[in-house]
């Protein structure tokens, strides 16, 4: 049993970014919900100013891993983590770390667009205002909406409700809201699952533009999206004891043309079961 | 917002890389014929060594095309273009091999007489082959099936020149012990130029396929 778990958990990591090029790094992380180990022994680098995709079958722990990057799992009472999640060399799970500040610097966009029931303008400005932003909110709102490629579509109706926008526009509004508090890293949990194909491609194009300013980590169950839109891909699978583990990580182009692990090859070629 | 902008940029860059491969092999063929005419052994040795760069260029094009196929899910015109590029890169690399072949003959044919009539025929073969190559690269760059179609019959003129070289070789003095060897060298050079034109027609067929989905060679057979 121990041997088979170890064999399952061998992670092939090739061409990992150099340490100085990392925005985040997970080292030997296990995540538990109560006594249940949901994620086992993950060591994963996140390259700065690149897009890293987490792929794998349902239940393999990729969203749990994503939420661990900004301590969102803290909001689940039974959740706990051991190991380290390093941000600028500091473990964000150290006792003296402010989780709220972590989430400001490492923002998140969720699967279902969730704009506040406020105006478009206030959706973007609210977070910055709460965080004590001292500059011009109008300029911040415009800059954030421009970065989210939404400004031209909403500049004449900033007073309209954020809920009046289409699904794709709402998601870009959520991205603008995240950007407005000046994060360094943006986590995206299946951001396009609820969107139509055109809106999906617009978000993917936006990600390419955003990565020059931010680091992006995206969970997607759409491996074709991971292939199209990411620079690095981490493939997770589910072990026999139903924990998730990292099978393979590497440059997306390499993983999708010549994966190192047969389990990766099987998954990305659609050979399941 | 324009979608797939980065993908389009990657496709354009790949097309540009194929065009540069075409220019490199075309220049190599022209230079190899000049070297043969001038008995430039040093130049020929450099050209032979430089073939490795052409091979590496081809592999780079192939690798990029495979990556785009694997990661971008191309369909329709994009898929036909990438499939055509995989073939075209191979055809162009073979043209580079023909240049190398001519250079090797220059190295081997030390001191061999170069009859003016035969050199003139070789120059004509080279000129027509390179014109075909230049035009097929333009057709590829523009997705111009009409231009590509016009290139295919031009191969007949190069074939005709090859036959003239053959006839001229038969008239060469045969008493010299090296005569057969020299005749072979001449025919090899001409053969490499004739094959260059053939490769251009193959590229033209791939350009037609990429632009229209038609496969003229298969249609002719059926």
Short mmCIF file of C-alpha atoms in Angstrom, two decimals:
data_model
loop_
_atom_site.label_atom_id
_atom_site.label_comp_id
_atom_site.label_asym_id
_atom_site.label_seq_id
_atom_site.Cartn_x
_atom_site.Cartn_y
_atom_site.Cartn_z
CA UNK A 1 0.00 0.00 0.00
CA UNK A 2 2.74 2.46 1.01
CA UNK A 3 4.69 1.61 -2.13
CA UNK A 4 1.70 2.15 -4.36
CA UNK A 5 0.94 5.50 -2.70
CA UNK A 6 4.56 6.56 -3.17
CA UNK A 7 4.44 5.42 -6.78
CA UNK A 8 1.25 7.35 -7.32
CA UNK A 9 2.71 10.44 -5.77
CA UNK A 10 5.89 10.67 -7.84
CA UNK A 11 5.77 14.04 -9.47
CA UNK A 12 7.67 14.63 -12.66
CA UNK A 13 8.81 18.21 -12.60
CA UNK A 14 10.87 19.42 -15.49
CA UNK A 15 11.90 22.86 -16.58
CA UNK A 16 10.66 24.39 -13.33
CA UNK A 17 11.23 28.15 -13.16
CA UNK A 18 14.23 29.39 -11.22
CA UNK A 19 13.61 30.31 -7.58
CA UNK A 20 14.00 34.04 -8.23
CA UNK A 21 11.28 33.85 -10.90
CA UNK A 22 8.62 32.48 -8.55
CA UNK A 23 5.67 34.48 -7.27
CA UNK A 24 4.43 31.65 -5.06
CA UNK A 25 5.62 28.24 -4.06
CA UNK A 26 3.89 25.35 -2.35
CA UNK A 27 6.21 22.97 -0.51
CA UNK A 28 5.13 19.61 0.86
CA UNK A 29 1.55 20.76 1.41
CA UNK A 30 -1.12 18.47 2.79
CA UNK A 31 -4.65 19.82 3.18
CA UNK A 32 -7.22 18.21 5.45
CA UNK A 33 -10.93 18.61 6.03
CA UNK A 34 -11.18 17.25 9.55
CA UNK A 35 -9.49 13.83 9.47
CA UNK A 36 -9.86 13.47 5.71
CA UNK A 37 -6.72 14.25 3.76
CA UNK A 38 -7.97 15.98 0.63
CA UNK A 39 -4.61 16.90 -0.90
CA UNK A 40 -1.36 15.04 -0.38
CA UNK A 41 2.20 16.31 -0.42
CA UNK A 42 2.04 18.98 -3.12
CA UNK A 43 5.17 20.84 -4.10
CA UNK A 44 4.37 23.33 -6.85
CA UNK A 45 6.09 26.48 -8.13
CA UNK A 46 4.10 29.38 -9.55
CA UNK A 47 6.13 31.43 -12.00
CA UNK A 48 5.90 35.22 -11.85
CA UNK A 49 4.11 36.96 -14.74
CA UNK A 50 3.06 33.64 -16.21
CA UNK A 51 -0.23 31.78 -16.33
CA UNK A 52 -0.24 28.45 -14.50
CA UNK A 53 -3.18 26.13 -15.06
CA UNK A 54 -4.26 23.44 -12.63
CA UNK A 55 -6.07 20.62 -14.42
CA UNK A 56 -7.38 17.23 -13.44
CA UNK A 57 -10.57 15.25 -12.92
CA UNK A 58 -13.33 16.34 -10.59
CA UNK A 59 -12.46 15.84 -6.93
CA UNK A 60 -8.70 15.81 -7.45
CA UNK A 61 -8.19 18.80 -5.18
CA UNK A 62 -7.27 21.48 -7.67
CA UNK A 63 -9.72 24.06 -6.29
CA UNK A 64 -8.63 23.16 -2.76
CA UNK A 65 -5.02 23.79 -3.80
CA UNK A 66 -5.99 27.07 -5.46
CA UNK A 67 -7.79 28.30 -2.35
CA UNK A 68 -4.76 27.36 -0.26
CA UNK A 69 -2.71 29.93 -2.16
CA UNK A 70 -4.62 32.78 -0.52
CA UNK A 71 -5.93 31.10 2.64
CA UNK A 72 -9.51 30.98 1.42
CA UNK A 73 -9.70 27.49 2.97
CA UNK A 74 -9.44 29.25 6.37
CA UNK A 75 -13.10 30.11 5.91
CA UNK A 76 -13.95 26.40 6.11
CA UNK A 77 -13.96 25.52 9.83
CA UNK A 78 -12.61 21.95 9.48
CA UNK A 79 -9.89 22.83 6.96
CA UNK A 80 -6.23 22.77 7.93
CA UNK A 81 -2.93 22.75 6.09
CA UNK A 82 0.55 21.55 6.85
CA UNK A 83 3.58 22.32 4.79
CA UNK A 84 4.46 25.76 3.48
CA UNK A 85 3.01 28.21 1.02
CA UNK A 86 5.73 30.74 0.33
CA UNK A 87 5.07 34.26 -0.91
CA UNK A 88 8.24 36.32 -1.34
CA UNK A 89 9.97 33.68 0.78
CA UNK A 90 7.50 34.01 3.67
CA UNK A 91 5.10 31.28 4.66
CA UNK A 92 1.62 32.80 4.44
CA UNK A 93 0.41 30.29 7.04
CA UNK A 94 2.80 31.60 9.69
CA UNK A 95 0.94 32.67 12.84
CA UNK A 96 1.82 36.36 12.46
CA UNK A 97 0.49 36.67 8.92
CA UNK A 98 -2.70 38.68 8.29
CA UNK A 99 -4.94 36.52 6.10
CA UNK A 100 -6.92 39.57 4.90
CA UNK A 101 -3.74 41.21 3.64
CA UNK A 102 -2.82 37.91 1.95
CA UNK A 103 -6.13 37.97 0.09
CA UNK A 104 -5.60 41.55 -0.98
CA UNK A 105 -2.27 40.69 -2.52
CA UNK A 106 -3.45 37.36 -3.87
CA UNK A 107 -6.93 38.00 -5.22
CA UNK A 108 -9.50 35.57 -6.49
CA UNK A 109 -12.06 35.41 -9.28
CA UNK A 110 -14.73 32.77 -8.91
CA UNK A 111 -16.56 30.42 -11.22
CA UNK A 112 -19.88 32.18 -11.11
CA UNK A 113 -19.55 35.91 -11.73
CA UNK A 114 -20.50 37.56 -8.44
CA UNK A 115 -20.58 41.34 -8.79
CA UNK A 116 -21.89 43.22 -5.80
CA UNK A 117 -25.49 44.46 -6.05
CA UNK A 118 -24.04 47.92 -6.57
CA UNK A 119 -23.27 50.17 -9.52
CA UNK A 120 -20.51 49.23 -11.92
CA UNK A 121 -18.45 52.08 -10.50
CA UNK A 122 -18.96 51.06 -6.89
CA UNK A 123 -18.18 47.43 -7.67
CA UNK A 124 -14.69 48.51 -8.65
CA UNK A 125 -14.21 51.33 -6.14
CA UNK A 126 -15.56 49.65 -3.02
CA UNK A 127 -12.60 47.38 -2.27
CA UNK A 128 -10.09 50.15 -2.78
CA UNK A 129 -12.13 52.50 -0.58
CA UNK A 130 -12.32 49.88 2.22
CA UNK A 131 -8.56 49.41 1.97
CA UNK A 132 -8.03 53.14 2.51
CA UNK A 133 -7.13 54.15 -1.04
CA UNK A 134 -6.18 57.82 -0.99
CA UNK A 135 -5.95 58.63 -4.69
CA UNK A 136 -8.64 59.46 -7.26
CA UNK A 137 -11.25 56.72 -7.24
CA UNK A 138 -12.50 57.81 -10.67
CA UNK A 139 -9.05 57.30 -12.14
CA UNK A 140 -8.69 53.97 -10.35
CA UNK A 141 -12.08 52.79 -11.62
CA UNK A 142 -11.23 53.76 -15.20
CA UNK A 143 -7.75 52.18 -15.05
CA UNK A 144 -9.12 48.94 -13.58
CA UNK A 145 -11.95 48.71 -16.10
CA UNK A 146 -9.50 49.41 -18.94
CA UNK A 147 -7.16 46.68 -17.72
CA UNK A 148 -10.13 44.32 -17.59
CA UNK A 149 -11.00 45.27 -21.20
CA UNK A 150 -14.44 46.47 -20.08
CA UNK A 151 -14.11 50.27 -20.06
CA UNK A 152 -15.35 50.90 -23.61
CA UNK A 153 -18.46 48.82 -22.98
CA UNK A 154 -19.46 50.49 -19.69
CA UNK A 155 -17.90 53.97 -19.63
CA UNK A 156 -21.25 55.60 -20.38
CA UNK A 157 -23.17 53.68 -17.76
CA UNK A 158 -20.97 53.46 -14.71
CA UNK A 159 -23.99 54.20 -12.56
CA UNK A 160 -25.89 51.16 -13.83
CA UNK A 161 -26.05 48.07 -11.69
CA UNK A 162 -23.27 45.56 -12.15
CA UNK A 163 -25.97 42.91 -12.37
CA UNK A 164 -27.32 44.47 -15.59
CA UNK A 165 -24.27 43.29 -17.53
CA UNK A 166 -23.96 40.05 -19.50
CA UNK A 167 -22.26 37.05 -17.88
CA UNK A 168 -18.98 37.68 -19.65
CA UNK A 169 -19.09 41.37 -18.80
CA UNK A 170 -19.88 40.56 -15.16
CA UNK A 171 -16.85 38.31 -14.99
CA UNK A 172 -14.63 41.06 -16.42
CA UNK A 173 -16.17 43.42 -13.86
CA UNK A 174 -15.14 40.97 -11.14
CA UNK A 175 -11.64 40.97 -12.59
CA UNK A 176 -11.62 44.77 -12.55
CA UNK A 177 -12.77 44.67 -8.93
CA UNK A 178 -9.91 42.34 -8.06
CA UNK A 179 -7.38 44.48 -9.92
CA UNK A 180 -8.52 47.66 -8.19
CA UNK A 181 -6.96 46.61 -4.88
CA UNK A 182 -3.61 46.18 -6.63
CA UNK A 183 -2.93 42.50 -6.14
CA UNK A 184 0.24 40.83 -7.27
CA UNK A 185 -1.37 37.52 -8.06
CA UNK A 186 -4.82 36.65 -9.40
CA UNK A 187 -6.29 33.22 -8.70
CA UNK A 188 -9.11 32.15 -11.01
CA UNK A 189 -11.35 29.22 -10.12
CA UNK A 190 -12.92 28.01 -13.38
CA UNK A 191 -13.66 31.60 -14.42
CA UNK A 192 -15.21 30.65 -17.75
CA UNK A 193 -17.38 27.68 -16.77
CA UNK A 194 -20.52 29.79 -16.76
CA UNK A 195 -19.69 31.71 -19.93
CA UNK A 196 -20.42 31.19 -23.63
CA UNK A 197 -17.54 30.42 -26.05
CA UNK A 198 -17.00 34.00 -27.19
CA UNK A 199 -16.99 35.37 -23.65
CA UNK A 200 -14.60 32.55 -22.73
CA UNK A 201 -12.16 33.50 -25.49
CA UNK A 202 -12.35 37.15 -24.43
CA UNK A 203 -11.39 36.20 -20.88
CA UNK A 204 -8.50 34.10 -22.22
CA UNK A 205 -7.28 37.00 -24.33
CA UNK A 206 -7.58 39.27 -21.31
CA UNK A 207 -5.46 36.87 -19.28
CA UNK A 208 -2.69 37.18 -21.88
CA UNK A 209 -2.80 40.94 -21.48
CA UNK A 210 -2.96 40.83 -17.69
CA UNK A 211 0.02 38.55 -17.16
CA UNK A 212 2.45 41.33 -17.99
CA UNK A 213 1.22 43.02 -14.80
CA UNK A 214 0.12 40.10 -12.63
CA UNK A 215 0.77 36.42 -12.02
CA UNK A 216 -2.22 34.22 -12.79
CA UNK A 217 -3.18 30.77 -11.52
CA UNK A 218 -6.26 29.23 -13.06
CA UNK A 219 -8.17 26.08 -12.23
CA UNK A 220 -9.98 24.72 -15.24
CA UNK A 221 -11.74 21.48 -15.99
CA UNK A 222 -11.39 22.41 -19.68
CA UNK A 223 -7.99 21.06 -20.61
CA UNK A 224 -8.22 22.62 -24.04
CA UNK A 225 -8.44 25.97 -22.30
CA UNK A 226 -5.36 25.11 -20.27
CA UNK A 227 -3.56 24.20 -23.51
CA UNK A 228 -4.62 27.42 -25.25
CA UNK A 229 -4.21 29.92 -22.51
CA UNK A 230 -1.52 28.89 -20.02
CA UNK A 231 2.26 28.90 -19.88
CA UNK A 232 2.66 26.18 -17.26
CA UNK A 233 0.31 23.32 -16.41
CA UNK A 234 0.02 21.19 -13.29
CA UNK A 235 -1.90 17.94 -13.67
CA UNK A 236 -3.56 16.60 -10.52
CA UNK A 237 -5.12 13.20 -10.11
CA UNK A 238 -7.05 11.40 -7.39
CA UNK A 239 -5.41 8.63 -5.42
CA UNK A 240 -7.01 5.40 -4.25
CA UNK A 241 -7.74 6.91 -0.84
CA UNK A 242 -9.45 9.80 -2.66
CA UNK A 243 -6.77 12.37 -1.91
CA UNK A 244 -5.56 14.64 -4.67
CA UNK A 245 -1.92 14.66 -5.67
CA UNK A 246 0.27 16.34 -8.27
CA UNK A 247 1.23 14.00 -11.11
CA UNK A 248 3.13 16.27 -13.45
CA UNK A 249 4.05 19.93 -13.81
CA UNK A 250 5.82 21.66 -16.65
CA UNK A 251 5.65 24.11 -19.53
CA UNK A 252 2.24 23.78 -21.16
CA UNK A 253 3.68 23.32 -24.65
CA UNK A 254 5.78 20.40 -23.43
CA UNK A 255 3.04 18.80 -21.37
CA UNK A 256 0.57 18.86 -24.27
CA UNK A 257 3.00 17.69 -26.94
CA UNK A 258 5.11 15.19 -24.98
CA UNK A 259 3.92 14.54 -21.42
CA UNK A 260 6.38 12.67 -19.24
CA UNK A 261 3.89 10.61 -17.24
CA UNK A 262 1.56 8.05 -18.85
CA UNK A 263 -1.22 9.17 -16.49
CA UNK A 264 -0.94 12.67 -17.90
CA UNK A 265 -0.97 11.33 -21.45
CA UNK A 266 -4.09 9.28 -20.71
CA UNK A 267 -5.91 12.24 -19.19
CA UNK A 268 -5.13 14.85 -21.82
CA UNK A 269 -5.92 12.45 -24.67
CA UNK A 270 -9.28 11.70 -23.10
CA UNK A 271 -8.55 8.13 -22.13
CA UNK A 272 -10.28 7.94 -18.78
CA UNK A 273 -11.27 5.07 -16.54
CA UNK B 1 -11.60 43.05 -28.01
CA UNK B 2 -10.24 40.73 -30.69
CA UNK B 3 -10.14 37.10 -29.63
CA UNK B 4 -7.30 34.71 -30.42
CA UNK B 5 -4.97 37.61 -31.10
CA UNK B 6 -2.00 35.81 -29.58
CA UNK B 7 -2.77 32.68 -31.55
CA UNK B 8 -2.96 34.68 -34.77
CA UNK B 9 0.34 36.31 -33.90
CA UNK B 10 1.92 32.87 -33.40
CA UNK B 11 0.53 31.69 -36.76
CA UNK B 12 1.90 34.75 -38.55
CA UNK B 13 5.28 34.26 -36.92
CA UNK B 14 5.31 30.62 -38.03
CA UNK B 15 4.43 31.57 -41.62
CA UNK B 16 7.27 34.09 -41.50
CA UNK B 17 9.66 31.39 -40.27
CA UNK B 18 8.67 29.13 -43.17
CA UNK B 19 9.27 31.99 -45.62
CA UNK B 20 12.71 32.61 -44.17
CA UNK B 21 13.51 28.90 -44.53
CA UNK B 22 12.47 29.17 -48.19
CA UNK B 23 14.71 32.19 -48.73
CA UNK B 24 17.66 30.44 -47.12
CA UNK B 25 17.39 27.29 -49.24
CA UNK B 26 16.81 29.32 -52.40
CA UNK B 27 19.96 31.33 -51.74
CA UNK B 28 21.83 28.10 -51.02
CA UNK B 29 20.86 26.61 -54.40
CA UNK B 30 21.88 29.76 -56.29
CA UNK B 31 25.17 29.97 -54.40
CA UNK B 32 25.91 26.29 -54.98
CA UNK B 33 25.55 26.74 -58.75
CA UNK B 34 27.81 29.83 -58.67
CA UNK B 35 30.36 27.83 -56.69
CA UNK B 36 30.23 24.99 -59.20
CA UNK B 37 30.79 27.42 -62.07
CA UNK B 38 33.74 29.14 -60.33
CA UNK B 39 35.17 25.95 -58.82
CA UNK B 40 34.87 27.62 -55.41
CA UNK B 41 35.85 24.72 -53.17
CA UNK B 42 36.14 26.79 -50.01
CA UNK B 43 32.66 28.20 -50.52
CA UNK B 44 31.30 24.76 -51.26
CA UNK B 45 32.78 23.38 -48.02
CA UNK B 46 31.09 26.16 -46.07
CA UNK B 47 27.79 25.47 -47.78
CA UNK B 48 27.98 21.77 -46.92
CA UNK B 49 28.65 22.63 -43.27
CA UNK B 50 25.82 25.15 -43.29
CA UNK B 51 23.23 22.52 -44.18
CA UNK B 52 23.00 21.65 -40.48
CA UNK B 53 21.50 25.09 -39.83
CA UNK B 54 18.89 24.48 -42.51
CA UNK B 55 17.97 21.18 -40.88
CA UNK B 56 17.69 22.87 -37.48
CA UNK B 57 15.49 25.59 -39.01
CA UNK B 58 13.18 22.92 -40.44
CA UNK B 59 12.94 21.16 -37.11
CA UNK B 60 12.13 24.44 -35.39
CA UNK B 61 9.27 25.08 -37.83
CA UNK B 62 7.99 21.55 -37.33
CA UNK B 63 8.18 21.84 -33.55
CA UNK B 64 6.27 25.10 -33.53
CA UNK B 65 3.59 23.73 -35.86
CA UNK B 66 3.15 20.64 -33.67
CA UNK B 67 2.90 22.82 -30.57
CA UNK B 68 0.21 24.98 -32.13
CA UNK B 69 -1.73 21.90 -33.21
CA UNK B 70 -1.49 20.43 -29.73
CA UNK B 71 -2.39 23.55 -27.79
CA UNK B 72 -4.67 25.66 -29.97
CA UNK B 73 -7.18 23.13 -31.35
CA UNK B 74 -6.96 24.47 -34.93
CA UNK B 75 -9.74 23.63 -37.33
CA UNK B 76 -10.68 24.53 -40.90
CA UNK B 77 -8.22 26.85 -42.62
CA UNK B 78 -5.89 27.00 -39.59
CA UNK B 79 -5.64 23.20 -39.48
CA UNK B 80 -5.02 22.96 -43.23
CA UNK B 81 -2.34 25.63 -42.99
CA UNK B 82 -0.54 23.85 -40.15
CA UNK B 83 -0.79 20.48 -41.89
CA UNK B 84 0.58 22.08 -45.07
CA UNK B 85 3.41 23.73 -43.16
CA UNK B 86 4.56 20.35 -41.82
CA UNK B 87 4.89 19.13 -45.42
CA UNK B 88 6.28 22.36 -46.84
CA UNK B 89 9.05 22.55 -44.24
CA UNK B 90 10.17 19.08 -45.31
CA UNK B 91 10.08 20.00 -49.00
CA UNK B 92 12.16 23.12 -48.40
CA UNK B 93 14.68 21.22 -46.32
CA UNK B 94 15.13 18.82 -49.24
CA UNK B 95 15.85 21.78 -51.50
CA UNK B 96 18.57 22.66 -49.01
CA UNK B 97 19.88 19.11 -49.42
CA UNK B 98 20.05 19.62 -53.20
CA UNK B 99 22.19 22.70 -52.68
CA UNK B 100 24.45 20.65 -50.44
CA UNK B 101 24.56 17.93 -53.09
CA UNK B 102 25.71 20.41 -55.71
CA UNK B 103 28.35 21.76 -53.30
CA UNK B 104 29.64 18.23 -52.71
CA UNK B 105 30.03 17.80 -56.44
CA UNK B 106 32.02 21.02 -56.59
CA UNK B 107 34.33 19.53 -53.96
CA UNK B 108 34.64 16.25 -55.85
CA UNK B 109 34.98 17.68 -59.38
CA UNK B 110 38.35 19.24 -58.78
CA UNK B 111 39.83 20.55 -62.01
CA UNK B 112 37.00 19.19 -64.12
CA UNK B 113 36.31 21.08 -67.34
CA UNK B 114 33.06 23.03 -67.29
CA UNK B 115 31.83 23.31 -70.91
CA UNK B 116 30.17 26.71 -71.42
CA UNK B 117 27.12 25.19 -73.10
CA UNK B 118 26.43 22.98 -70.09
CA UNK B 119 27.03 25.81 -67.61
CA UNK B 120 24.54 27.95 -69.52
CA UNK B 121 21.92 25.19 -69.31
CA UNK B 122 22.56 24.81 -65.59
CA UNK B 123 22.21 28.55 -65.09
CA UNK B 124 18.90 28.43 -66.94
CA UNK B 125 17.67 25.48 -64.84
CA UNK B 126 18.71 27.29 -61.69
CA UNK B 127 17.04 30.53 -62.71
CA UNK B 128 13.74 28.85 -63.56
CA UNK B 129 13.73 26.71 -60.42
CA UNK B 130 14.43 29.69 -58.21
CA UNK B 131 11.72 31.72 -59.95
CA UNK B 132 9.32 28.88 -59.16
CA UNK B 133 10.51 28.86 -55.56
CA UNK B 134 10.12 32.63 -55.17
CA UNK B 135 6.63 32.53 -56.64
CA UNK B 136 5.49 29.57 -54.54
CA UNK B 137 6.72 31.31 -51.40
CA UNK B 138 4.69 34.36 -52.39
CA UNK B 139 1.68 32.11 -52.99
CA UNK B 140 2.18 30.55 -49.56
CA UNK B 141 2.49 33.94 -47.86
CA UNK B 142 -0.73 35.21 -49.45
CA UNK B 143 -2.71 31.96 -49.49
CA UNK B 144 -2.90 32.49 -53.27
CA UNK B 145 -4.17 29.28 -54.84
CA UNK B 146 -4.29 30.85 -58.32
CA UNK B 147 -0.60 31.73 -58.24
CA UNK B 148 0.21 28.30 -56.84
CA UNK B 149 -1.67 26.58 -59.67
CA UNK B 150 0.25 28.60 -62.26
CA UNK B 151 3.57 27.31 -60.91
CA UNK B 152 2.92 23.61 -61.42
CA UNK B 153 3.16 23.46 -65.24
CA UNK B 154 6.39 25.46 -65.19
CA UNK B 155 8.13 22.30 -64.04
CA UNK B 156 7.90 21.05 -67.65
CA UNK B 157 10.35 23.71 -68.83
CA UNK B 158 12.90 22.66 -66.21
CA UNK B 159 12.44 19.01 -67.20
CA UNK B 160 13.07 20.01 -70.83
CA UNK B 161 16.30 21.77 -69.86
CA UNK B 162 17.41 18.67 -67.98
CA UNK B 163 16.94 16.64 -71.15
CA UNK B 164 19.10 19.16 -73.00
CA UNK B 165 21.82 18.73 -70.38
CA UNK B 166 21.57 14.98 -70.84
CA UNK B 167 21.90 15.36 -74.62
CA UNK B 168 24.87 17.70 -74.17
CA UNK B 169 26.58 15.23 -71.86
CA UNK B 170 26.25 12.50 -74.47
CA UNK B 171 28.17 14.70 -76.88
CA UNK B 172 31.09 15.21 -74.51
CA UNK B 173 34.43 13.58 -75.46
CA UNK B 174 34.44 10.05 -74.12
CA UNK B 175 38.02 8.95 -74.56
CA UNK B 176 39.22 10.50 -71.33
CA UNK B 177 39.22 7.95 -68.42
CA UNK B 178 37.50 10.48 -66.22
CA UNK B 179 34.84 11.23 -68.80
CA UNK B 180 32.20 9.00 -67.21
CA UNK B 181 32.91 10.43 -63.77
CA UNK B 182 32.64 13.99 -65.08
CA UNK B 183 29.47 13.20 -66.97
CA UNK B 184 27.95 11.87 -63.78
CA UNK B 185 28.91 15.01 -61.89
CA UNK B 186 27.23 17.19 -64.50
CA UNK B 187 24.10 15.07 -64.51
CA UNK B 188 23.97 15.11 -60.71
CA UNK B 189 24.08 18.88 -60.60
CA UNK B 190 21.34 19.07 -63.23
CA UNK B 191 19.33 16.41 -61.44
CA UNK B 192 19.46 18.38 -58.17
CA UNK B 193 18.17 21.46 -59.99
CA UNK B 194 15.41 19.46 -61.69
CA UNK B 195 14.39 18.05 -58.29
CA UNK B 196 14.34 21.57 -56.86
CA UNK B 197 11.66 22.46 -59.40
CA UNK B 198 9.77 19.26 -58.50
CA UNK B 199 9.78 20.25 -54.84
CA UNK B 200 8.35 23.63 -55.78
CA UNK B 201 5.39 21.94 -57.45
CA UNK B 202 4.86 19.87 -54.30
CA UNK B 203 4.85 23.05 -52.21
CA UNK B 204 2.39 24.60 -54.67
CA UNK B 205 0.04 21.65 -54.18
CA UNK B 206 0.21 22.12 -50.41
CA UNK B 207 -0.49 25.83 -50.78
CA UNK B 208 -3.59 25.02 -52.87
CA UNK B 209 -4.71 22.57 -50.19
CA UNK B 210 -4.17 25.08 -47.39
CA UNK B 211 -6.07 27.81 -49.22
CA UNK B 212 -8.94 25.77 -50.68
CA UNK B 213 -8.99 22.28 -49.20
CA UNK B 214 -8.48 20.85 -52.72
CA UNK B 215 -5.82 18.25 -53.44
CA UNK B 216 -5.02 18.63 -57.17
CA UNK B 217 -2.53 15.75 -57.32
CA UNK B 218 -5.03 13.24 -55.92
CA UNK B 219 -7.84 14.65 -58.06
CA UNK B 220 -5.74 14.15 -61.19
CA UNK B 221 -5.17 10.50 -60.34
CA UNK B 222 -8.81 9.82 -59.53
#
